[in-house]
Amino acid sequence: MIDLRSDTVTRPTPEMRRAMADAEVGDDVFGDDPTVNSLQEHVADLLGKEAALFVPTGSMGNQVCLGVLSRPGDEVICESRAHFLHYEGGSVATNLGLVTRPVPGTDGVITADQVGLLIRQRSEHNPGTAVVAMENTHNSAGGKVFPLEAARSLSEVSHAAGASVHIDGARIFNAQAATGTPAREWAALADTITFCFSKGLGAPIGSIVSSTAERIEEGRYVRKRLGGGMRQVGVIAAAARVAVDTGIERLVEDHENARILATGLRQLHEDAVVEEPQTNMVFLNLAPFAVDASEVAERLLSEGVLTLGFPGATMRLVTHRDVDRSDVDTALLAFKRVLRRDET
Ligand SMILES: *Cc1c(COP(=O)(O)O)cnc(C)c1O
């Protein structure tokens, strides 16, 4: 099977499995797990932050960050297709009691000009803006990079108006791979940042939050409240460490494979791809082929290619660690057979 549904589908590598088996562990709620402690220190260094906190999922990462930066009833400004607004079970409302104020962006980017006008202090009538959130790369926008200069302006305007800044960097290293800008440069603009080990980096489980030592201390409390205090979790952190050590540099391969996929699809029809991929996501536009999306997905499945249908007759195709160049070539042949069946 060639699984193009998401970069979350990767299986742990043999090196990860060995690291998991050999991991030194302790009770992490007591702060006793050396593998977790070492991972947290390593990631904090990597991002140029004081401290970091291992969490089970990216959704909990966002909640820990937003929870530390706000109080119930506060407002968080985000892009209107933000992951935590649409795909995290409403947790920001139900678990943190925050009001979300979505702002429509372009390619997932909201600007300092847009947001500067919206940030407000709490009054007798309205909630105050506690946090301005960015997403980098932006999932629903198709893996788009939040350009560093735009992020810097947004961060400056937010801080000047008294709001904190959070970056949902689930795929921040894809932004690094696409631009050559170190992830720490975005991290420097944010009060809190989170990323996933379990996306393109290839770990089976886990995400991390990074910030000041003081906020991370508070983050431990929020994590515990959310039920995320884990015990001998070094067995998982060990795989996450291998993901960081071996998964970051190779992300450029995923981007290259996404471009090859897009180019191949365009040979089937000039409008076959919604736009040139910036990172590891390709959106196949089914409109020119006059085919039924669910039928295409079914036929691709029988050809051994797994895809994810999106609204508007598009299909999301994601490249990752378990898809190599020859898999891309094989998938392209399947797309050709399924989309141009009259000619084959
Ligand atoms: C995947 C993702 C998350 C977190 O997802 P989990 O499934 O909870 O790990 C957060 N933000 C973005 C942008 C994501 O793509």
GROMACS .gro file of C-alpha atoms and ligand atoms in nm:
model
  359
    1MET     CA    1   0.000   0.000   0.000
    2ILE     CA    2   0.115   0.352  -0.083
    3ASP     CA    3  -0.052   0.564   0.183
    4LEU     CA    4  -0.083   0.928   0.076
    5ARG     CA    5  -0.356   1.023   0.324
    6SER     CA    6  -0.131   1.193   0.576
    7ASP     CA    7   0.224   1.218   0.708
    8THR     CA    8   0.091   1.070   1.033
    9VAL     CA    9   0.072   0.718   0.886
   10THR     CA   10   0.444   0.638   0.908
   11ARG     CA   11   0.551   0.327   1.100
   12PRO     CA   12   0.838   0.351   1.349
   13THR     CA   13   1.174   0.270   1.189
   14PRO     CA   14   1.382  -0.024   1.319
   15GLU     CA   15   1.612   0.232   1.485
   16MET     CA   16   1.311   0.380   1.668
   17ARG     CA   17   1.197   0.035   1.779
   18ARG     CA   18   1.544  -0.042   1.916
   19ALA     CA   19   1.562   0.293   2.096
   20MET     CA   20   1.220   0.222   2.250
   21ALA     CA   21   1.328  -0.121   2.369
   22ASP     CA   22   1.651   0.014   2.518
   23ALA     CA   23   1.513   0.338   2.668
   24GLU     CA   24   1.605   0.425   3.023
   25VAL     CA   25   1.286   0.527   3.199
   26GLY     CA   26   1.147   0.670   3.523
   27ASP     CA   27   0.823   0.825   3.644
   28ASP     CA   28   0.793   1.140   3.436
   29VAL     CA   29   0.527   1.296   3.661
   30PHE     CA   30   0.805   1.303   3.923
   31GLY     CA   31   1.040   1.437   3.654
   32ASP     CA   32   1.239   1.112   3.680
   33ASP     CA   33   1.245   0.993   3.321
   34PRO     CA   34   1.595   1.056   3.183
   35THR     CA   35   1.490   0.991   2.822
   36VAL     CA   36   1.208   1.245   2.843
   37ASN     CA   37   1.428   1.499   3.023
   38SER     CA   38   1.698   1.467   2.763
   39LEU     CA   39   1.448   1.502   2.476
   40GLN     CA   40   1.296   1.813   2.635
   41GLU     CA   41   1.638   1.974   2.682
   42HIS     CA   42   1.743   1.885   2.330
   43VAL     CA   43   1.428   2.035   2.174
   44ALA     CA   44   1.450   2.351   2.386
   45ASP     CA   45   1.808   2.396   2.257
   46LEU     CA   46   1.701   2.326   1.901
   47LEU     CA   47   1.433   2.595   1.920
   48GLY     CA   48   1.638   2.842   2.123
   49LYS     CA   49   1.396   2.828   2.416
   50GLU     CA   50   1.455   2.775   2.788
   51ALA     CA   51   1.247   2.464   2.833
   52ALA     CA   52   1.015   2.212   2.671
   53LEU     CA   53   0.743   1.968   2.770
   54PHE     CA   54   0.660   1.634   2.610
   55VAL     CA   55   0.289   1.584   2.540
   56PRO     CA   56   0.102   1.292   2.385
   57THR     CA   57  -0.056   1.480   2.093
   58GLY     CA   58  -0.039   1.805   1.901
   59SER     CA   59  -0.392   1.880   2.015
   60MET     CA   60  -0.278   1.867   2.375
   61GLY     CA   61   0.025   2.075   2.279
   62ASN     CA   62  -0.200   2.352   2.155
   63GLN     CA   63  -0.416   2.330   2.466
   64VAL     CA   64  -0.119   2.341   2.702
   65CYS     CA   65   0.020   2.648   2.522
   66LEU     CA   66  -0.310   2.835   2.500
   67GLY     CA   67  -0.396   2.733   2.856
   68VAL     CA   68  -0.072   2.878   2.990
   69LEU     CA   69  -0.118   3.205   2.801
   70SER     CA   70  -0.482   3.274   2.891
   71ARG     CA   71  -0.760   3.253   3.145
   72PRO     CA   72  -1.109   3.114   3.078
   73GLY     CA   73  -1.321   3.373   2.901
   74ASP     CA   74  -1.026   3.525   2.716
   75GLU     CA   75  -1.011   3.549   2.340
   76VAL     CA   76  -0.768   3.383   2.100
   77ILE     CA   77  -0.727   3.525   1.750
   78CYS     CA   78  -0.642   3.269   1.484
   79GLU     CA   79  -0.663   3.210   1.112
   80SER     CA   80  -1.015   3.098   1.017
   81ARG     CA   81  -0.901   2.750   0.911
   82ALA     CA   82  -0.676   2.692   1.213
   83HIS     CA   83  -0.629   2.328   1.310
   84PHE     CA   84  -0.730   2.387   1.673
   85LEU     CA   85  -1.050   2.556   1.561
   86HIS     CA   86  -1.166   2.275   1.330
   87TYR     CA   87  -0.993   1.948   1.406
   88GLU     CA   88  -0.937   1.927   1.780
   89GLY     CA   89  -1.287   1.852   1.903
   90GLY     CA   90  -1.362   2.205   2.016
   91SER     CA   91  -1.112   2.159   2.298
   92VAL     CA   92  -1.017   2.525   2.310
   93ALA     CA   93  -1.379   2.605   2.400
   94THR     CA   94  -1.470   2.302   2.608
   95ASN     CA   95  -1.144   2.248   2.799
   96LEU     CA   96  -0.999   2.598   2.818
   97GLY     CA   97  -1.314   2.813   2.801
   98LEU     CA   98  -1.167   3.039   2.535
   99VAL     CA   99  -1.351   3.245   2.278
  100THR     CA  100  -1.201   3.196   1.933
  101ARG     CA  101  -1.193   3.489   1.694
  102PRO     CA  102  -1.115   3.355   1.348
  103VAL     CA  103  -0.965   3.585   1.086
  104PRO     CA  104  -0.969   3.482   0.719
  105GLY     CA  105  -0.614   3.458   0.591
  106THR     CA  106  -0.449   3.420   0.255
  107ASP     CA  107  -0.263   3.091   0.220
  108GLY     CA  108  -0.308   3.045   0.594
  109VAL     CA  109  -0.138   3.375   0.672
  110ILE     CA  110  -0.304   3.646   0.879
  111THR     CA  111  -0.131   3.983   0.873
  112ALA     CA  112  -0.027   4.241   1.130
  113ASP     CA  113  -0.261   4.491   0.959
  114GLN     CA  114  -0.561   4.263   0.995
  115VAL     CA  115  -0.493   4.152   1.349
  116GLY     CA  116  -0.368   4.486   1.484
  117LEU     CA  117  -0.719   4.626   1.447
  118LEU     CA  118  -0.878   4.337   1.635
  119ILE     CA  119  -0.668   4.295   1.948
  120ARG     CA  120  -0.858   4.438   2.242
  121GLN     CA  121  -0.840   4.479   2.616
  122ARG     CA  122  -1.103   4.322   2.832
  123SER     CA  123  -1.386   4.557   2.927
  124GLU     CA  124  -1.712   4.519   3.112
  125HIS     CA  125  -1.854   4.399   2.778
  126ASN     CA  126  -1.596   4.213   2.577
  127PRO     CA  127  -1.332   3.949   2.636
  128GLY     CA  128  -0.969   4.057   2.609
  129THR     CA  129  -0.736   3.913   2.345
  130ALA     CA  130  -0.492   3.693   2.533
  131VAL     CA  131  -0.328   3.518   2.239
  132VAL     CA  132  -0.267   3.556   1.868
  133ALA     CA  133  -0.200   3.218   1.706
  134MET     CA  134  -0.025   3.130   1.380
  135GLU     CA  135   0.000   2.791   1.211
  136ASN     CA  136   0.323   2.696   1.033
  137THR     CA  137   0.306   2.515   0.804
  138HIS     CA  138  -0.067   2.564   0.761
  139ASN     CA  139  -0.245   2.233   0.728
  140SER     CA  140  -0.577   2.338   0.568
  141ALA     CA  141  -0.403   2.587   0.340
  142GLY     CA  142  -0.211   2.292   0.193
  143GLY     CA  143   0.113   2.291   0.389
  144LYS     CA  144   0.190   2.658   0.334
  145VAL     CA  145   0.479   2.831   0.507
  146PHE     CA  146   0.403   3.134   0.724
  147PRO     CA  147   0.672   3.368   0.586
  148LEU     CA  148   0.919   3.477   0.855
  149GLU     CA  149   0.880   3.850   0.792
  150ALA     CA  150   0.500   3.828   0.808
  151ALA     CA  151   0.534   3.632   1.131
  152ARG     CA  152   0.770   3.893   1.272
  153SER     CA  153   0.531   4.182   1.197
  154LEU     CA  154   0.237   3.990   1.342
  155SER     CA  155   0.435   3.904   1.654
  156GLU     CA  156   0.545   4.268   1.704
  157VAL     CA  157   0.194   4.406   1.664
  158SER     CA  158   0.053   4.142   1.900
  159HIS     CA  159   0.310   4.199   2.172
  160ALA     CA  160   0.281   4.577   2.144
  161ALA     CA  161  -0.093   4.544   2.202
  162GLY     CA  162  -0.041   4.318   2.504
  163ALA     CA  163  -0.131   3.981   2.349
  164SER     CA  164   0.090   3.673   2.363
  165VAL     CA  165   0.190   3.480   2.052
  166HIS     CA  166   0.152   3.108   1.994
  167ILE     CA  167   0.278   2.910   1.697
  168ASP     CA  168   0.109   2.582   1.613
  169GLY     CA  169   0.419   2.443   1.449
  170ALA     CA  170   0.298   2.085   1.409
  171ARG     CA  171   0.506   2.087   1.087
  172ILE     CA  172   0.751   2.367   1.167
  173PHE     CA  173   1.043   2.163   1.032
  174ASN     CA  174   0.868   2.143   0.697
  175ALA     CA  175   0.881   2.524   0.696
  176GLN     CA  176   1.252   2.501   0.777
  177ALA     CA  177   1.310   2.248   0.500
  178ALA     CA  178   1.118   2.455   0.244
  179THR     CA  179   1.293   2.786   0.317
  180GLY     CA  180   1.628   2.706   0.476
  181THR     CA  181   1.526   2.933   0.766
  182PRO     CA  182   1.596   2.756   1.096
  183ALA     CA  183   1.280   2.675   1.294
  184ARG     CA  184   1.426   2.864   1.589
  185GLU     CA  185   1.381   3.193   1.402
  186TRP     CA  186   1.005   3.145   1.405
  187ALA     CA  187   1.022   3.014   1.761
  188ALA     CA  188   1.193   3.337   1.868
  189LEU     CA  189   0.882   3.531   1.766
  190ALA     CA  190   0.648   3.319   1.978
  191ASP     CA  191   0.585   3.290   2.352
  192THR     CA  192   0.490   2.928   2.303
  193ILE     CA  193   0.545   2.687   2.016
  194THR     CA  194   0.443   2.327   1.966
  195PHE     CA  195   0.542   2.067   1.708
  196CYS     CA  196   0.466   1.703   1.637
  197PHE     CA  197   0.714   1.417   1.631
  198SER     CA  198   0.441   1.205   1.476
  199LYS     CA  199   0.396   1.395   1.151
  200GLY     CA  200   0.668   1.402   0.885
  201LEU     CA  201   0.943   1.326   1.136
  202GLY     CA  202   0.809   0.972   1.159
  203ALA     CA  203   0.768   0.899   1.532
  204PRO     CA  204   0.473   0.681   1.628
  205ILE     CA  205   0.347   0.912   1.905
  206GLY     CA  206   0.417   1.248   2.061
  207SER     CA  207   0.443   1.623   2.038
  208ILE     CA  208   0.624   1.888   2.238
  209VAL     CA  209   0.568   2.237   2.371
  210SER     CA  210   0.850   2.487   2.414
  211SER     CA  211   0.865   2.818   2.599
  212THR     CA  212   1.024   2.986   2.903
  213ALA     CA  213   1.103   2.772   3.207
  214GLU     CA  214   0.829   2.948   3.401
  215ARG     CA  215   0.561   2.884   3.139
  216ILE     CA  216   0.669   2.522   3.103
  217GLU     CA  217   0.631   2.481   3.480
  218GLU     CA  218   0.275   2.611   3.447
  219GLY     CA  219   0.238   2.391   3.137
  220ARG     CA  220   0.302   2.083   3.351
  221TYR     CA  221  -0.002   2.180   3.556
  222VAL     CA  222  -0.222   2.235   3.249
  223ARG     CA  223  -0.104   1.905   3.101
  224LYS     CA  224  -0.189   1.724   3.424
  225ARG     CA  225  -0.532   1.885   3.433
  226LEU     CA  226  -0.593   1.760   3.078
  227GLY     CA  227  -0.493   1.408   3.178
  228GLY     CA  228  -0.159   1.418   2.999
  229GLY     CA  229   0.078   1.345   3.289
  230MET     CA  230   0.243   1.021   3.179
  231ARG     CA  231   0.469   0.782   3.371
  232GLN     CA  232   0.751   0.574   3.213
  233VAL     CA  233   0.697   0.758   2.888
  234GLY     CA  234   1.064   0.741   2.792
  235VAL     CA  235   0.968   0.439   2.581
  236ILE     CA  236   0.787   0.682   2.354
  237ALA     CA  237   1.023   0.976   2.393
  238ALA     CA  238   1.307   0.752   2.274
  239ALA     CA  239   1.138   0.712   1.936
  240ALA     CA  240   1.067   1.085   1.924
  241ARG     CA  241   1.438   1.152   1.977
  242VAL     CA  242   1.530   0.929   1.683
  243ALA     CA  243   1.264   1.113   1.479
  244VAL     CA  244   1.431   1.446   1.556
  245ASP     CA  245   1.782   1.315   1.494
  246THR     CA  246   1.702   1.144   1.165
  247GLY     CA  247   1.379   1.300   1.040
  248ILE     CA  248   1.447   1.670   1.000
  249GLU     CA  249   1.718   1.675   0.735
  250ARG     CA  250   1.532   1.436   0.510
  251LEU     CA  251   1.210   1.643   0.489
  252VAL     CA  252   1.346   1.802   0.171
  253GLU     CA  253   1.301   1.460   0.008
  254ASP     CA  254   0.928   1.469   0.089
  255HIS     CA  255   0.906   1.814  -0.069
  256GLU     CA  256   1.089   1.692  -0.377
  257ASN     CA  257   0.856   1.393  -0.401
  258ALA     CA  258   0.553   1.622  -0.369
  259ARG     CA  259   0.682   1.831  -0.660
  260ILE     CA  260   0.742   1.519  -0.870
  261LEU     CA  261   0.389   1.400  -0.789
  262ALA     CA  262   0.243   1.739  -0.884
  263THR     CA  263   0.439   1.749  -1.210
  264GLY     CA  264   0.328   1.397  -1.301
  265LEU     CA  265  -0.037   1.477  -1.227
  266ARG     CA  266  -0.018   1.790  -1.440
  267GLN     CA  267   0.085   1.569  -1.731
  268LEU     CA  268  -0.259   1.406  -1.703
  269HIS     CA  269  -0.427   1.748  -1.721
  270GLU     CA  270  -0.286   2.099  -1.690
  271ASP     CA  271  -0.533   2.181  -1.411
  272ALA     CA  272  -0.491   1.852  -1.225
  273VAL     CA  273  -0.315   2.018  -0.933
  274VAL     CA  274  -0.470   2.306  -0.738
  275GLU     CA  275  -0.131   2.474  -0.706
  276GLU     CA  276   0.240   2.402  -0.691
  277PRO     CA  277   0.317   2.241  -0.352
  278GLN     CA  278   0.535   2.442  -0.112
  279THR     CA  279   0.603   2.149   0.119
  280ASN     CA  280   0.473   1.791   0.137
  281MET     CA  281   0.107   1.832   0.037
  282VAL     CA  282  -0.042   1.811  -0.310
  283PHE     CA  283  -0.407   1.887  -0.381
  284LEU     CA  284  -0.542   1.694  -0.676
  285ASN     CA  285  -0.824   1.874  -0.854
  286LEU     CA  286  -1.072   1.620  -0.987
  287ALA     CA  287  -1.292   1.873  -1.172
  288PRO     CA  288  -1.115   1.844  -1.512
  289PHE     CA  289  -1.155   1.466  -1.512
  290ALA     CA  290  -1.536   1.457  -1.477
  291VAL     CA  291  -1.519   1.167  -1.234
  292ASP     CA  292  -1.685   1.091  -0.905
  293ALA     CA  293  -1.448   1.155  -0.613
  294SER     CA  294  -1.552   0.856  -0.405
  295GLU     CA  295  -1.530   0.628  -0.709
  296VAL     CA  296  -1.178   0.754  -0.780
  297ALA     CA  297  -1.076   0.690  -0.420
  298GLU     CA  298  -1.217   0.339  -0.438
  299ARG     CA  299  -1.039   0.258  -0.765
  300LEU     CA  300  -0.713   0.400  -0.634
  301LEU     CA  301  -0.751   0.184  -0.326
  302SER     CA  302  -0.783  -0.124  -0.545
  303GLU     CA  303  -0.459  -0.009  -0.715
  304GLY     CA  304  -0.292   0.006  -0.374
  305VAL     CA  305  -0.299   0.385  -0.330
  306LEU     CA  306  -0.469   0.539  -0.028
  307THR     CA  307  -0.593   0.899  -0.059
  308LEU     CA  308  -0.800   1.146   0.143
  309GLY     CA  309  -1.100   1.316  -0.015
  310PHE     CA  310  -1.143   1.687   0.056
  311PRO     CA  311  -1.440   1.916  -0.008
  312GLY     CA  312  -1.479   2.065  -0.355
  313ALA     CA  313  -1.375   1.758  -0.556
  314THR     CA  314  -1.017   1.773  -0.438
  315MET     CA  315  -0.798   1.503  -0.295
  316ARG     CA  316  -0.514   1.560  -0.053
  317LEU     CA  317  -0.195   1.368  -0.121
  318VAL     CA  318   0.079   1.387   0.141
  319THR     CA  319   0.436   1.267   0.100
  320HIS     CA  320   0.629   1.136   0.399
  321ARG     CA  321   0.899   0.910   0.530
  322ASP     CA  322   0.730   0.589   0.416
  323VAL     CA  323   0.683   0.708   0.056
  324ASP     CA  324   0.995   0.700  -0.158
  325ARG     CA  325   1.060   0.811  -0.514
  326SER     CA  326   0.963   0.477  -0.665
  327ASP     CA  327   0.635   0.480  -0.467
  328VAL     CA  328   0.562   0.819  -0.624
  329ASP     CA  329   0.622   0.673  -0.970
  330THR     CA  330   0.399   0.375  -0.891
  331ALA     CA  331   0.125   0.602  -0.756
  332LEU     CA  332   0.143   0.819  -1.069
  333LEU     CA  333   0.084   0.514  -1.288
  334ALA     CA  334  -0.221   0.431  -1.076
  335PHE     CA  335  -0.354   0.787  -1.107
  336LYS     CA  336  -0.305   0.765  -1.481
  337ARG     CA  337  -0.500   0.439  -1.507
  338VAL     CA  338  -0.782   0.565  -1.284
  339LEU     CA  339  -0.819   0.920  -1.418
  340ARG     CA  340  -0.766   0.848  -1.788
  341ARG     CA  341  -0.923   0.508  -1.811
  342ASP     CA  342  -1.065   0.578  -2.158
  343GLU     CA  343  -0.715   0.583  -2.301
  344THR     CA  344  -0.565   0.284  -2.125
  345LIG     C1  345  -0.181   1.736   1.324
  345LIG     C2  346  -0.188   1.874   1.369
  345LIG     C3  347  -0.204   1.907   1.505
  345LIG     C4  348  -0.217   1.806   1.616
  345LIG     O1  349  -0.275   1.689   1.587
  345LIG     P1  350  -0.278   1.560   1.680
  345LIG     O2  351  -0.348   1.464   1.592
  345LIG     O3  352  -0.356   1.597   1.801
  345LIG     O4  353  -0.140   1.521   1.713
  345LIG     C5  354  -0.204   2.040   1.538
  345LIG     N1  355  -0.190   2.135   1.446
  345LIG     C6  356  -0.173   2.108   1.316
  345LIG     C7  357  -0.151   2.219   1.221
  345LIG     C8  358  -0.172   1.977   1.273
  345LIG     O5  359  -0.156   1.951   1.143
   0.00000   0.00000   0.00000
